[in-house]
């Protein structure tokens, strides 16, 4: 149960840029070993429910940004959400993740009531992933029973963050001008009592190796409960796809599977007990084995999509998203098969981070 891998920034940079296939394979194998020793063979499942695709933001990478007129907007009804949560519980998944764009049509009281009902009627852990919301709302939802919050900080580099995630000019910022709003919010979430998850995309235009190494160091420093990384996938209807940030190609992290596996492995080595999902983005760029490969180099979580079929294709944060034409039962079967195909087992219970 020990991590002997005290990686400093120079080590992380060297690994991210390592091109010797044999050495990289050793890194991934070591991460798999550390995963097994620390969190075991169980793969915990989180049922992902995309409850709304309304969004006030204009993120340069994301297909459901506010001004994308080609997106048909939806917000699930209370009864639909609760029915899906019951389905998640019946499937034996331990957690419901309610995710949405930054949608202020999701009223705090409305959601608090839904959280209470889910907690009364099921044994699920409730995870929220709703972007930046006020402290009062976060407290209300935590008091209603929410257990966890996912908020990827996307990049530690403030200049890149502002470029790909423009500030809203219609509201006062919650945090000071020199602070990273999402990193500050993660600290607040922790204080309130949430388990916290974060992450970044691998290879977003403008992401240098130096920035990604800082991101990985920041994951460890924040003592996160869950860390999710997946490859950036360009969406044609976005600012970043239309006007990519040009940086020195030597410095730009490629948005490849190989880089994603290295990042997962480094995160596992640095944070041996953390929960790491093998992400849908990874399963999207390699439909045949991306999910399994992620689970074999450090990941221990999968987030099968449980969003009703009619809404799924409207939640197109990137194109070609894996499972978009499946229903919840088909997603479940696929996930079960991929877990069993690599000799792992489906986790039971909520699958919270185990403390060392
Ligand atoms: N490619 C890959 N991942 C994306 N996300 C958003 N847009 C994309 C994209 N084009 C990720 C972001 C966000 C999470 C919900 O999905 O990191 O936080």
Coordinates of C-alpha atoms and ligand atoms in Angstrom, one line a residue, residues 61-63 99 129 152 154 182 200-201 230-235 281 317-319, ligand 1:
X61 CA -13.9 23.4 -26.6
X62 CA -17.5 22.5 -25.8
X63 CA -20.2 21.7 -28.3
X99 CA -24.4 16.6 -15.0
X129 CA -21.5 18.2 -12.0
X152 CA -12.7 19.9 -13.9
X154 CA -9.5 22.3 -17.3
X182 CA -12.6 26.5 -10.5
X200 CA -8.4 18.3 -17.5
X201 CA -8.6 17.4 -21.2
X230 CA -9.7 12.3 -21.4
X231 CA -8.4 13.4 -24.8
X232 CA -9.6 16.7 -26.2
X233 CA -11.8 16.0 -29.3
X234 CA -12.4 19.0 -31.6
X235 CA -16.1 19.9 -32.1
X281 CA -13.7 10.5 -24.5
X317 CA -20.0 18.2 -25.9
X318 CA -17.7 16.6 -28.6
X319 CA -18.6 14.7 -31.8
Ligands
LIG1 N1 -13.4 17.1 -25.9 C1 -13.1 16.4 -24.8 N2 -13.6 16.6 -23.6 C2 -14.5 17.7 -23.5 N3 -15.1 18.2 -22.5 C3 -15.9 19.2 -22.9 N4 -15.7 19.4 -24.2 C4 -14.8 18.5 -24.6 C5 -14.2 18.1 -25.9 N5 -14.5 18.8 -27.0 C6 -14.9 17.8 -21.1 C7 -14.5 19.0 -20.2 C8 -15.7 19.1 -19.3 C9 -16.2 17.7 -19.3 C10 -17.6 17.5 -18.8 O1 -16.1 17.2 -20.6 O2 -13.3 18.7 -19.6 O3 -15.3 19.5 -18.0

